[in-house]
């Protein structure tokens, strides 16, 4: 049985998914500004949102890892999922409330805003646009909590298959997110867990190459459940990926997966700082990009240190006086100092040619 807590490829997959979605949202946020102020990355600007589907597949796999343990308890599982989702989400919602107060976000009725804070299913958009993904996660957690104690993980796979097929057949009707093709994304991770011992021999290169090729092909020749199939193949390759993860910079990439996973709920808030800038012709994506990176250089390492502190609290060997405390502390420091350096370098690279940048900057200072 694979221990997901030690699967570095899984953490890298999280980082890839988070960066894809973050880039897609950043491109969308800057579309109101001159095209000359951007250097778009073709596949990511068009299909970066598919990182959400990869996140769902990862979630399906990880929840199976948790539910397969002999110590699995539905009550404990539900409580841990609540504390994993809501605290960071409520921080984001508090920021949204502040932006509404100062007129930098669309007005929301109080009742709708409070309901959105519960992450319960709703037929329309949430007060915080991107929280629809957390609503789907919450429904999946509920299905796992109810199904696994009675039918095990195979039963969960059957339930997800039935709900996804019904969602496709009935056209994803409003059913509190129950009859929905989105369940196929979670199902990809569940199936991958069930057949992991048989699929390990496929290795890394073949699944990732086939998954990426199919994903590119199906963007113009789509078929039912093509995305979950592609994401399952890509995730399979990432889980089978074996590299010297304990060496830098690979160690940084793995730990960055934890950081980006924790900060996924806040990346839209970072991009929301764009609302504080006047959308005039002389305000460019270059200035906005620099400002967002300044926020990122401060926020991401901070979240990373919070993640490191959380891991220390869970592992007695990492606590002061523990045999791995010093090594873990030095590793975490190198990782997050490395993140600061990378973000600083990115912030120094111009988003547009120097001449175009000077022409686009405000005439008066």
mmCIF file of C-alpha atoms in Angstrom:
data_model
loop_
_atom_site.group_PDB
_atom_site.id
_atom_site.type_symbol
_atom_site.label_atom_id
_atom_site.label_comp_id
_atom_site.label_asym_id
_atom_site.label_seq_id
_atom_site.Cartn_x
_atom_site.Cartn_y
_atom_site.Cartn_z
ATOM 1 C CA UNK A 1 0.000 0.000 0.000
ATOM 2 C CA UNK A 2 1.325 3.417 -0.928
ATOM 3 C CA UNK A 3 1.725 5.917 1.861
ATOM 4 C CA UNK A 4 0.363 9.135 0.421
ATOM 5 C CA UNK A 5 1.933 11.252 3.123
ATOM 6 C CA UNK A 6 5.351 10.234 1.772
ATOM 7 C CA UNK A 7 4.552 10.262 -1.938
ATOM 8 C CA UNK A 8 6.581 13.166 -3.254
ATOM 9 C CA UNK A 9 5.163 12.865 -6.768
ATOM 10 C CA UNK A 10 1.712 13.526 -5.342
ATOM 11 C CA UNK A 11 2.962 16.745 -3.753
ATOM 12 C CA UNK A 12 4.526 17.841 -7.036
ATOM 13 C CA UNK A 13 1.214 17.161 -8.785
ATOM 14 C CA UNK A 14 -0.463 19.494 -6.281
ATOM 15 C CA UNK A 15 2.042 22.217 -7.064
ATOM 16 C CA UNK A 16 1.506 21.773 -10.817
ATOM 17 C CA UNK A 17 -2.280 21.946 -10.423
ATOM 18 C CA UNK A 18 -2.097 25.028 -8.187
ATOM 19 C CA UNK A 19 0.272 26.898 -10.493
ATOM 20 C CA UNK A 20 -1.859 26.084 -13.544
ATOM 21 C CA UNK A 21 -5.012 27.472 -11.955
ATOM 22 C CA UNK A 22 -3.191 30.482 -10.496
ATOM 23 C CA UNK A 23 -1.727 31.396 -13.889
ATOM 24 C CA UNK A 24 -5.122 31.011 -15.583
ATOM 25 C CA UNK A 25 -6.758 33.308 -13.030
ATOM 26 C CA UNK A 26 -3.933 35.846 -13.324
ATOM 27 C CA UNK A 27 -4.354 35.917 -17.108
ATOM 28 C CA UNK A 28 -8.111 36.420 -16.748
ATOM 29 C CA UNK A 29 -7.553 39.190 -14.189
ATOM 30 C CA UNK A 30 -5.239 41.095 -16.555
ATOM 31 C CA UNK A 31 -7.362 40.849 -19.695
ATOM 32 C CA UNK A 32 -8.756 44.341 -19.124
ATOM 33 C CA UNK A 33 -5.280 45.776 -19.622
ATOM 34 C CA UNK A 34 -3.323 46.212 -22.877
ATOM 35 C CA UNK A 35 -2.400 42.959 -24.594
ATOM 36 C CA UNK A 36 1.114 44.334 -25.065
ATOM 37 C CA UNK A 37 1.552 44.193 -21.290
ATOM 38 C CA UNK A 38 1.321 40.384 -21.264
ATOM 39 C CA UNK A 39 3.302 37.451 -22.560
ATOM 40 C CA UNK A 40 0.612 34.753 -22.463
ATOM 41 C CA UNK A 41 1.553 31.087 -22.168
ATOM 42 C CA UNK A 42 -0.715 29.529 -24.782
ATOM 43 C CA UNK A 43 -1.821 26.229 -23.174
ATOM 44 C CA UNK A 44 -2.126 27.701 -19.686
ATOM 45 C CA UNK A 45 -4.106 30.782 -20.681
ATOM 46 C CA UNK A 46 -6.618 28.570 -22.482
ATOM 47 C CA UNK A 47 -6.674 25.404 -20.407
ATOM 48 C CA UNK A 48 -5.039 26.262 -17.071
ATOM 49 C CA UNK A 49 -8.379 25.883 -15.328
ATOM 50 C CA UNK A 50 -8.102 22.121 -15.866
ATOM 51 C CA UNK A 51 -5.770 22.144 -12.888
ATOM 52 C CA UNK A 52 -8.988 22.069 -10.837
ATOM 53 C CA UNK A 53 -9.826 18.675 -12.344
ATOM 54 C CA UNK A 54 -6.362 17.446 -11.390
ATOM 55 C CA UNK A 55 -6.957 18.726 -7.852
ATOM 56 C CA UNK A 56 -10.196 16.712 -7.676
ATOM 57 C CA UNK A 57 -8.422 13.551 -8.871
ATOM 58 C CA UNK A 58 -5.700 14.084 -6.254
ATOM 59 C CA UNK A 59 -8.386 14.554 -3.609
ATOM 60 C CA UNK A 60 -10.049 11.278 -4.611
ATOM 61 C CA UNK A 61 -6.756 9.431 -4.280
ATOM 62 C CA UNK A 62 -5.754 11.027 -0.974
ATOM 63 C CA UNK A 63 -9.139 10.442 0.655
ATOM 64 C CA UNK A 64 -8.863 6.764 -0.247
ATOM 65 C CA UNK A 65 -5.448 6.667 1.426
ATOM 66 C CA UNK A 66 -7.009 8.107 4.571
ATOM 67 C CA UNK A 67 -10.131 5.923 4.469
ATOM 68 C CA UNK A 68 -8.154 2.714 3.938
ATOM 69 C CA UNK A 69 -6.336 2.991 7.268
ATOM 70 C CA UNK A 70 -7.488 0.609 10.026
ATOM 71 C CA UNK A 71 -7.940 3.586 12.357
ATOM 72 C CA UNK A 72 -10.386 5.341 9.992
ATOM 73 C CA UNK A 73 -13.304 6.878 11.859
ATOM 74 C CA UNK A 74 -16.132 8.700 10.029
ATOM 75 C CA UNK A 75 -16.543 11.226 12.845
ATOM 76 C CA UNK A 76 -12.829 11.982 13.081
ATOM 77 C CA UNK A 77 -12.571 12.152 9.295
ATOM 78 C CA UNK A 78 -15.454 14.640 9.036
ATOM 79 C CA UNK A 79 -14.034 16.860 11.789
ATOM 80 C CA UNK A 80 -10.578 16.957 10.193
ATOM 81 C CA UNK A 81 -12.054 17.811 6.783
ATOM 82 C CA UNK A 82 -14.020 20.690 8.310
ATOM 83 C CA UNK A 83 -10.918 22.126 9.978
ATOM 84 C CA UNK A 84 -8.960 21.694 6.750
ATOM 85 C CA UNK A 85 -11.470 23.570 4.582
ATOM 86 C CA UNK A 86 -13.096 26.275 6.662
ATOM 87 C CA UNK A 87 -10.406 28.282 8.510
ATOM 88 C CA UNK A 88 -8.524 29.348 5.372
ATOM 89 C CA UNK A 89 -11.805 29.819 3.507
ATOM 90 C CA UNK A 90 -13.161 32.114 6.201
ATOM 91 C CA UNK A 91 -9.983 34.184 5.995
ATOM 92 C CA UNK A 92 -10.679 34.596 2.284
ATOM 93 C CA UNK A 93 -14.322 35.476 2.974
ATOM 94 C CA UNK A 94 -13.289 38.069 5.557
ATOM 95 C CA UNK A 95 -11.107 39.677 2.890
ATOM 96 C CA UNK A 96 -14.026 39.625 0.459
ATOM 97 C CA UNK A 97 -16.228 41.297 3.091
ATOM 98 C CA UNK A 98 -13.634 44.039 3.547
ATOM 99 C CA UNK A 99 -13.422 44.585 -0.228
ATOM 100 C CA UNK A 100 -17.220 44.824 -0.421
ATOM 101 C CA UNK A 101 -17.172 47.403 2.366
ATOM 102 C CA UNK A 102 -14.727 49.679 0.534
ATOM 103 C CA UNK A 103 -16.507 49.215 -2.790
ATOM 104 C CA UNK A 104 -13.861 47.069 -4.517
ATOM 105 C CA UNK A 105 -16.046 43.984 -4.908
ATOM 106 C CA UNK A 106 -19.567 43.469 -6.154
ATOM 107 C CA UNK A 107 -22.285 43.967 -3.502
ATOM 108 C CA UNK A 108 -23.717 40.782 -1.998
ATOM 109 C CA UNK A 109 -26.926 40.381 0.033
ATOM 110 C CA UNK A 110 -26.098 39.567 3.643
ATOM 111 C CA UNK A 111 -28.103 36.343 3.595
ATOM 112 C CA UNK A 112 -26.334 35.090 0.472
ATOM 113 C CA UNK A 113 -22.938 36.021 1.877
ATOM 114 C CA UNK A 114 -23.585 34.184 5.149
ATOM 115 C CA UNK A 115 -24.897 31.127 3.308
ATOM 116 C CA UNK A 116 -21.802 31.133 1.103
ATOM 117 C CA UNK A 117 -19.657 30.955 4.237
ATOM 118 C CA UNK A 118 -21.158 27.510 4.993
ATOM 119 C CA UNK A 119 -19.968 26.011 1.672
ATOM 120 C CA UNK A 120 -23.302 24.262 1.389
ATOM 121 C CA UNK A 121 -24.413 23.571 -2.205
ATOM 122 C CA UNK A 122 -26.166 26.361 -4.073
ATOM 123 C CA UNK A 123 -27.533 26.540 -7.576
ATOM 124 C CA UNK A 124 -26.093 29.971 -8.357
ATOM 125 C CA UNK A 125 -22.646 31.489 -7.922
ATOM 126 C CA UNK A 126 -21.213 31.862 -4.442
ATOM 127 C CA UNK A 127 -20.321 35.203 -2.905
ATOM 128 C CA UNK A 128 -16.714 34.130 -3.488
ATOM 129 C CA UNK A 129 -16.540 32.918 -7.075
ATOM 130 C CA UNK A 130 -13.923 30.187 -6.776
ATOM 131 C CA UNK A 131 -15.526 28.531 -3.742
ATOM 132 C CA UNK A 132 -17.604 26.337 -6.059
ATOM 133 C CA UNK A 133 -14.653 23.945 -6.000
ATOM 134 C CA UNK A 134 -14.811 23.753 -2.201
ATOM 135 C CA UNK A 135 -18.546 23.059 -2.394
ATOM 136 C CA UNK A 136 -17.782 20.063 -4.611
ATOM 137 C CA UNK A 137 -15.043 18.926 -2.259
ATOM 138 C CA UNK A 138 -17.448 19.098 0.675
ATOM 139 C CA UNK A 139 -20.021 16.958 -1.151
ATOM 140 C CA UNK A 140 -17.328 14.400 -1.992
ATOM 141 C CA UNK A 141 -16.194 14.299 1.642
ATOM 142 C CA UNK A 142 -19.798 13.729 2.724
ATOM 143 C CA UNK A 143 -20.198 10.875 0.239
ATOM 144 C CA UNK A 144 -16.973 9.274 1.480
ATOM 145 C CA UNK A 145 -18.014 9.670 5.118
ATOM 146 C CA UNK A 146 -21.353 7.951 4.516
ATOM 147 C CA UNK A 147 -20.282 5.290 2.016
ATOM 148 C CA UNK A 148 -16.883 3.975 3.104
ATOM 149 C CA UNK A 149 -17.912 2.610 6.553
ATOM 150 C CA UNK A 150 -20.592 0.427 4.932
ATOM 151 C CA UNK A 151 -19.322 -0.378 1.435
ATOM 152 C CA UNK A 152 -15.626 0.403 1.558
ATOM 153 C CA UNK A 153 -13.683 2.170 -1.174
ATOM 154 C CA UNK A 154 -15.115 -0.057 -3.955
ATOM 155 C CA UNK A 155 -18.562 1.062 -2.816
ATOM 156 C CA UNK A 156 -17.437 4.690 -3.003
ATOM 157 C CA UNK A 157 -16.279 4.067 -6.573
ATOM 158 C CA UNK A 158 -19.683 2.604 -7.466
ATOM 159 C CA UNK A 159 -21.511 5.577 -5.915
ATOM 160 C CA UNK A 160 -19.346 8.100 -7.772
ATOM 161 C CA UNK A 161 -19.766 6.202 -11.045
ATOM 162 C CA UNK A 162 -23.544 6.169 -10.635
ATOM 163 C CA UNK A 163 -23.774 9.863 -9.779
ATOM 164 C CA UNK A 164 -21.440 10.906 -12.615
ATOM 165 C CA UNK A 165 -23.327 8.794 -15.151
ATOM 166 C CA UNK A 166 -26.656 10.180 -13.934
ATOM 167 C CA UNK A 167 -25.295 13.703 -14.149
ATOM 168 C CA UNK A 168 -24.246 13.111 -17.750
ATOM 169 C CA UNK A 169 -27.553 11.473 -18.693
ATOM 170 C CA UNK A 170 -29.742 14.164 -17.123
ATOM 171 C CA UNK A 171 -27.524 17.078 -18.118
ATOM 172 C CA UNK A 172 -26.192 17.970 -14.652
ATOM 173 C CA UNK A 173 -29.522 19.036 -13.109
ATOM 174 C CA UNK A 174 -29.670 21.002 -9.878
ATOM 175 C CA UNK A 175 -29.447 18.263 -7.257
ATOM 176 C CA UNK A 176 -27.289 19.841 -4.548
ATOM 177 C CA UNK A 177 -24.223 18.772 -6.569
ATOM 178 C CA UNK A 178 -25.154 15.083 -6.316
ATOM 179 C CA UNK A 179 -25.982 14.256 -9.942
ATOM 180 C CA UNK A 180 -22.921 15.768 -11.561
ATOM 181 C CA UNK A 181 -20.214 14.762 -14.005
ATOM 182 C CA UNK A 182 -17.705 16.441 -11.649
ATOM 183 C CA UNK A 183 -17.756 13.236 -9.609
ATOM 184 C CA UNK A 184 -15.857 11.577 -12.444
ATOM 185 C CA UNK A 185 -12.795 13.647 -11.503
ATOM 186 C CA UNK A 186 -12.842 12.310 -7.939
ATOM 187 C CA UNK A 187 -13.562 8.855 -9.356
ATOM 188 C CA UNK A 188 -10.321 8.995 -11.357
ATOM 189 C CA UNK A 189 -8.340 9.217 -8.119
ATOM 190 C CA UNK A 190 -10.429 6.514 -6.434
ATOM 191 C CA UNK A 191 -9.967 4.071 -9.331
ATOM 192 C CA UNK A 192 -6.264 4.846 -9.418
ATOM 193 C CA UNK A 193 -6.038 3.913 -5.738
ATOM 194 C CA UNK A 194 -7.961 0.670 -6.203
ATOM 195 C CA UNK A 195 -5.749 -0.500 -9.074
ATOM 196 C CA UNK A 196 -2.476 1.085 -8.043
ATOM 197 C CA UNK A 197 -0.682 -2.205 -7.420
ATOM 198 C CA UNK A 198 -1.515 -3.308 -10.965
ATOM 199 C CA UNK A 199 -0.634 -0.011 -12.614
ATOM 200 C CA UNK A 200 2.755 0.554 -10.965
ATOM 201 C CA UNK A 201 4.429 -1.376 -13.770
ATOM 202 C CA UNK A 202 3.301 1.307 -16.239
ATOM 203 C CA UNK A 203 5.912 3.634 -14.756
ATOM 204 C CA UNK A 204 5.983 7.386 -15.147
ATOM 205 C CA UNK A 205 6.777 8.457 -18.697
ATOM 206 C CA UNK A 206 4.108 6.481 -20.563
ATOM 207 C CA UNK A 207 1.081 7.539 -18.435
ATOM 208 C CA UNK A 208 2.087 11.216 -18.374
ATOM 209 C CA UNK A 209 2.875 11.297 -22.108
ATOM 210 C CA UNK A 210 -0.366 9.540 -23.052
ATOM 211 C CA UNK A 211 -2.401 11.689 -20.662
ATOM 212 C CA UNK A 212 -0.925 14.951 -21.973
ATOM 213 C CA UNK A 213 -1.337 13.858 -25.618
ATOM 214 C CA UNK A 214 -4.965 12.867 -25.037
ATOM 215 C CA UNK A 215 -5.628 16.111 -23.189
ATOM 216 C CA UNK A 216 -4.263 18.156 -26.088
ATOM 217 C CA UNK A 217 -6.223 16.113 -28.639
ATOM 218 C CA UNK A 218 -9.518 16.231 -26.767
ATOM 219 C CA UNK A 219 -9.452 20.023 -26.511
ATOM 220 C CA UNK A 220 -10.591 20.020 -30.138
ATOM 221 C CA UNK A 221 -12.079 16.486 -30.267
ATOM 222 C CA UNK A 222 -13.729 16.139 -26.891
ATOM 223 C CA UNK A 223 -15.692 13.118 -25.700
ATOM 224 C CA UNK A 224 -17.566 12.211 -22.527
ATOM 225 C CA UNK A 225 -15.341 12.048 -19.437
ATOM 226 C CA UNK A 226 -12.180 12.688 -21.447
ATOM 227 C CA UNK A 227 -10.750 15.090 -18.857
ATOM 228 C CA UNK A 228 -11.070 12.693 -15.877
ATOM 229 C CA UNK A 229 -9.426 9.971 -17.959
ATOM 230 C CA UNK A 230 -6.524 12.249 -18.895
ATOM 231 C CA UNK A 231 -6.095 13.497 -15.331
ATOM 232 C CA UNK A 232 -6.089 9.942 -14.029
ATOM 233 C CA UNK A 233 -3.261 9.014 -16.395
ATOM 234 C CA UNK A 234 -1.233 12.113 -15.514
ATOM 235 C CA UNK A 235 -1.729 11.506 -11.798
ATOM 236 C CA UNK A 236 -0.704 7.869 -12.219
ATOM 237 C CA UNK A 237 2.568 8.952 -13.770
ATOM 238 C CA UNK A 238 3.195 11.523 -11.042
ATOM 239 C CA UNK A 239 2.559 8.989 -8.267
ATOM 240 C CA UNK A 240 4.959 6.525 -9.899
ATOM 241 C CA UNK A 241 7.617 9.217 -10.335
ATOM 242 C CA UNK A 242 10.812 8.249 -8.535
ATOM 243 C CA UNK A 243 13.530 10.859 -8.174
ATOM 244 C CA UNK A 244 16.060 11.726 -5.448
ATOM 245 C CA UNK A 245 13.488 13.900 -3.696
ATOM 246 C CA UNK A 246 15.673 14.349 -0.626
ATOM 247 C CA UNK A 247 18.143 16.448 -2.618
ATOM 248 C CA UNK A 248 17.703 20.072 -3.489
ATOM 249 C CA UNK A 249 16.165 21.597 -5.539
ATOM 250 C CA UNK A 250 13.766 18.638 -5.791
ATOM 251 C CA UNK A 251 13.139 18.865 -2.063
ATOM 252 C CA UNK A 252 12.015 22.454 -2.546
ATOM 253 C CA UNK A 253 9.558 21.432 -5.252
ATOM 254 C CA UNK A 254 8.001 18.804 -2.987
ATOM 255 C CA UNK A 255 7.631 21.200 -0.068
ATOM 256 C CA UNK A 256 6.308 23.855 -2.441
ATOM 257 C CA UNK A 257 3.464 21.435 -3.160
ATOM 258 C CA UNK A 258 2.456 21.746 0.501
ATOM 259 C CA UNK A 259 2.715 25.539 0.357
ATOM 260 C CA UNK A 260 0.643 25.903 -2.805
ATOM 261 C CA UNK A 261 -1.909 23.447 -1.484
ATOM 262 C CA UNK A 262 -2.371 25.585 1.634
ATOM 263 C CA UNK A 263 -2.442 28.871 -0.272
ATOM 264 C CA UNK A 264 -4.802 27.769 -3.060
ATOM 265 C CA UNK A 265 -7.783 29.368 -1.335
ATOM 266 C CA UNK A 266 -5.986 32.724 -1.132
ATOM 267 C CA UNK A 267 -4.415 33.145 -4.559
ATOM 268 C CA UNK A 268 -7.492 34.895 -5.896
ATOM 269 C CA UNK A 269 -7.233 37.340 -2.990
ATOM 270 C CA UNK A 270 -3.685 38.177 -4.072
ATOM 271 C CA UNK A 271 -4.930 38.786 -7.580
ATOM 272 C CA UNK A 272 -7.843 40.721 -6.110
ATOM 273 C CA UNK A 273 -5.393 43.487 -5.275
ATOM 274 C CA UNK A 274 -5.838 44.456 -8.920
ATOM 275 C CA UNK A 275 -9.190 45.941 -7.891
ATOM 276 C CA UNK A 276 -7.298 48.603 -5.940
ATOM 277 C CA UNK A 277 -5.699 49.923 -9.153
ATOM 278 C CA UNK A 278 -7.499 52.244 -11.572
ATOM 279 C CA UNK A 279 -8.140 50.498 -14.877
ATOM 280 C CA UNK A 280 -6.818 53.242 -17.068
ATOM 281 C CA UNK A 281 -4.734 52.898 -20.193
ATOM 282 C CA UNK A 282 -1.588 53.980 -18.409
ATOM 283 C CA UNK A 283 -1.881 51.305 -15.695
ATOM 284 C CA UNK A 284 -0.177 48.248 -17.088
ATOM 285 C CA UNK A 285 0.001 44.568 -16.368
ATOM 286 C CA UNK A 286 3.686 45.087 -15.579
ATOM 287 C CA UNK A 287 2.934 47.215 -12.530
ATOM 288 C CA UNK A 288 0.182 44.857 -11.417
ATOM 289 C CA UNK A 289 2.382 41.837 -11.874
ATOM 290 C CA UNK A 290 5.115 43.434 -9.791
ATOM 291 C CA UNK A 291 2.639 44.276 -7.044
ATOM 292 C CA UNK A 292 1.188 40.752 -7.007
ATOM 293 C CA UNK A 293 4.665 39.247 -6.807
ATOM 294 C CA UNK A 294 5.520 41.504 -3.873
ATOM 295 C CA UNK A 295 2.473 40.115 -2.087
ATOM 296 C CA UNK A 296 3.436 36.565 -3.073
ATOM 297 C CA UNK A 297 7.008 36.938 -1.839
ATOM 298 C CA UNK A 298 5.624 37.762 1.604
ATOM 299 C CA UNK A 299 2.583 35.479 1.766
ATOM 300 C CA UNK A 300 3.871 32.195 0.301
ATOM 301 C CA UNK A 301 6.893 31.788 2.608
ATOM 302 C CA UNK A 302 4.669 32.753 5.566
ATOM 303 C CA UNK A 303 2.177 30.038 4.637
ATOM 304 C CA UNK A 304 5.071 27.662 4.175
ATOM 305 C CA UNK A 305 6.335 28.277 7.690
ATOM 306 C CA UNK A 306 2.812 27.656 8.968
ATOM 307 C CA UNK A 307 2.815 24.349 7.111
ATOM 308 C CA UNK A 308 6.183 23.434 8.630
ATOM 309 C CA UNK A 309 4.910 24.283 12.105
ATOM 310 C CA UNK A 310 1.838 22.098 11.503
ATOM 311 C CA UNK A 311 4.015 19.151 10.498
ATOM 312 C CA UNK A 312 6.196 19.651 13.564
ATOM 313 C CA UNK A 313 3.160 19.541 15.847
ATOM 314 C CA UNK A 314 1.956 16.278 14.267
ATOM 315 C CA UNK A 315 5.295 14.466 14.446
ATOM 316 C CA UNK A 316 6.925 14.131 17.906
ATOM 317 C CA UNK A 317 10.263 13.351 16.271
ATOM 318 C CA UNK A 318 10.225 16.822 14.712
ATOM 319 C CA UNK A 319 9.574 18.653 17.976
ATOM 320 C CA UNK A 320 12.421 20.431 19.832
ATOM 321 C CA UNK A 321 14.776 17.787 21.108
ATOM 322 C CA UNK A 322 13.545 15.243 18.565
ATOM 323 C CA UNK A 323 16.071 13.431 16.444
ATOM 324 C CA UNK A 324 14.834 15.047 13.209
ATOM 325 C CA UNK A 325 14.085 18.512 14.522
ATOM 326 C CA UNK A 326 17.319 20.236 13.462
ATOM 327 C CA UNK A 327 17.418 18.574 10.043
ATOM 328 C CA UNK A 328 13.747 19.390 9.408
ATOM 329 C CA UNK A 329 14.205 22.995 10.529
ATOM 330 C CA UNK A 330 17.167 23.548 8.216
ATOM 331 C CA UNK A 331 15.367 21.863 5.316
ATOM 332 C CA UNK A 332 12.283 24.061 5.771
ATOM 333 C CA UNK A 333 14.389 27.215 5.981
ATOM 334 C CA UNK A 334 16.259 26.363 2.761
ATOM 335 C CA UNK A 335 13.007 25.542 1.010
ATOM 336 C CA UNK A 336 11.254 28.803 1.802
ATOM 337 C CA UNK A 337 14.295 30.983 1.351
ATOM 338 C CA UNK A 338 14.547 29.314 -2.046
ATOM 339 C CA UNK A 339 10.945 30.219 -2.771
ATOM 340 C CA UNK A 340 11.685 33.838 -1.899
ATOM 341 C CA UNK A 341 14.660 33.855 -4.253
ATOM 342 C CA UNK A 342 12.670 32.314 -7.105
ATOM 343 C CA UNK A 343 9.828 34.803 -6.687
ATOM 344 C CA UNK A 344 12.291 37.669 -6.454
ATOM 345 C CA UNK A 345 13.943 36.586 -9.709
ATOM 346 C CA UNK A 346 10.556 36.279 -11.407
ATOM 347 C CA UNK A 347 9.666 39.743 -10.173
ATOM 348 C CA UNK A 348 12.779 41.161 -11.826
ATOM 349 C CA UNK A 349 11.984 39.661 -15.240
ATOM 350 C CA UNK A 350 9.972 42.157 -17.297
ATOM 351 C CA UNK A 351 6.588 40.999 -18.529
ATOM 352 C CA UNK A 352 7.057 43.027 -21.695
ATOM 353 C CA UNK A 353 10.095 44.301 -23.618
ATOM 354 C CA UNK A 354 11.863 47.192 -21.915
ATOM 355 C CA UNK A 355 10.931 49.742 -24.568
ATOM 356 C CA UNK A 356 7.287 48.710 -24.506
ATOM 357 C CA UNK A 357 7.300 48.772 -20.725
ATOM 358 C CA UNK A 358 8.584 52.349 -20.624
ATOM 359 C CA UNK A 359 6.002 53.394 -23.152
ATOM 360 C CA UNK A 360 3.220 51.814 -21.143
ATOM 361 C CA UNK A 361 4.171 53.282 -17.766
ATOM 362 C CA UNK A 362 2.327 56.368 -16.519
ATOM 363 C CA UNK A 363 3.666 59.611 -17.940
ATOM 364 C CA UNK A 364 3.466 61.413 -14.599
ATOM 365 C CA UNK A 365 4.862 60.077 -11.348
#
